[in-house]
């Protein structure tokens, strides 16, 4: 998914499993170099970096807090 927040286009990926390989998200990041992206899955909180992009990882149940999560960036 892609969302617009302020002046940013932010890719989102949702996984209903613990496996978060995120091939499509990684491909998007390498091609378009977004400042931030979000991944929701069964895993815990985390932030990873690929090149100049940050991947914000959150548990699925925090999808409802996406707006608050993005305010910090």
Short mmCIF file of C-alpha atoms in Angstrom, two decimals:
data_model
loop_
_atom_site.label_atom_id
_atom_site.label_comp_id
_atom_site.label_asym_id
_atom_site.label_seq_id
_atom_site.Cartn_x
_atom_site.Cartn_y
_atom_site.Cartn_z
CA UNK A 1 0.00 0.00 0.00
CA UNK A 2 1.03 3.62 -0.46
CA UNK A 3 -0.23 6.49 1.65
CA UNK A 4 0.39 10.22 1.54
CA UNK A 5 1.32 11.96 4.77
CA UNK A 6 2.21 15.64 4.68
CA UNK A 7 4.50 15.87 1.64
CA UNK A 8 5.67 12.23 1.77
CA UNK A 9 4.56 9.09 -0.05
CA UNK A 10 4.96 6.25 2.44
CA UNK A 11 4.93 2.59 1.45
CA UNK A 12 3.16 0.23 3.88
CA UNK A 13 3.37 -3.51 4.10
CA UNK A 14 1.19 -5.73 6.26
CA UNK A 15 2.14 -9.34 7.00
CA UNK A 16 -0.06 -11.70 8.98
CA UNK A 17 2.93 -13.90 9.88
CA UNK A 18 6.29 -13.74 11.62
CA UNK A 19 8.09 -14.05 8.26
CA UNK A 20 8.80 -10.46 7.22
CA UNK A 21 11.04 -10.90 4.18
CA UNK A 22 9.13 -8.01 2.54
CA UNK A 23 10.49 -8.50 -0.98
CA UNK A 24 8.07 -6.01 -2.55
CA UNK A 25 8.75 -3.40 0.13
CA UNK A 26 12.52 -3.78 -0.27
CA UNK A 27 12.20 -3.48 -4.07
CA UNK A 28 10.15 -0.30 -3.70
CA UNK A 29 12.66 1.18 -1.26
CA UNK A 30 15.61 0.47 -3.54
CA UNK A 31 13.84 1.93 -6.58
CA UNK A 32 12.18 5.06 -5.12
CA UNK A 33 14.22 5.72 -1.95
CA UNK A 34 11.41 6.90 0.36
CA UNK A 35 12.49 8.62 3.56
CA UNK A 36 10.38 6.23 5.68
CA UNK A 37 8.26 3.14 5.20
CA UNK A 38 6.13 1.06 7.56
CA UNK A 39 5.78 -2.68 8.03
CA UNK A 40 3.10 -4.24 10.22
CA UNK A 41 3.43 -7.91 11.20
CA UNK A 42 3.30 -10.33 14.12
CA UNK A 43 6.78 -9.19 15.18
CA UNK A 44 7.68 -6.60 17.82
CA UNK A 45 8.68 -2.96 17.45
CA UNK A 46 11.76 -2.05 15.50
CA UNK A 47 13.46 0.32 13.09
CA UNK A 48 15.73 -0.86 10.28
CA UNK A 49 17.65 1.10 7.72
CA UNK A 50 18.17 0.35 4.03
CA UNK A 51 20.37 2.90 2.32
CA UNK A 52 18.82 6.26 3.31
CA UNK A 53 15.37 4.85 4.11
CA UNK A 54 14.02 3.85 7.50
CA UNK A 55 11.64 0.91 7.87
CA UNK A 56 9.42 1.31 10.92
CA UNK A 57 8.27 -2.12 12.09
CA UNK A 58 5.23 -2.39 14.34
CA UNK A 59 2.90 -5.17 15.48
CA UNK A 60 -0.36 -5.50 13.52
CA UNK A 61 -2.48 -4.29 16.41
CA UNK A 62 -0.75 -0.87 16.22
CA UNK A 63 -2.03 -0.16 12.70
CA UNK A 64 -4.71 1.98 14.33
CA UNK A 65 -1.92 4.25 15.64
CA UNK A 66 -0.30 4.84 12.25
CA UNK A 67 -0.98 8.58 12.27
CA UNK A 68 0.68 8.95 15.69
CA UNK A 69 3.62 6.83 14.58
CA UNK A 70 4.19 9.05 11.54
CA UNK A 71 3.98 12.28 13.58
CA UNK A 72 7.33 11.43 15.14
CA UNK A 73 9.07 11.55 11.74
#
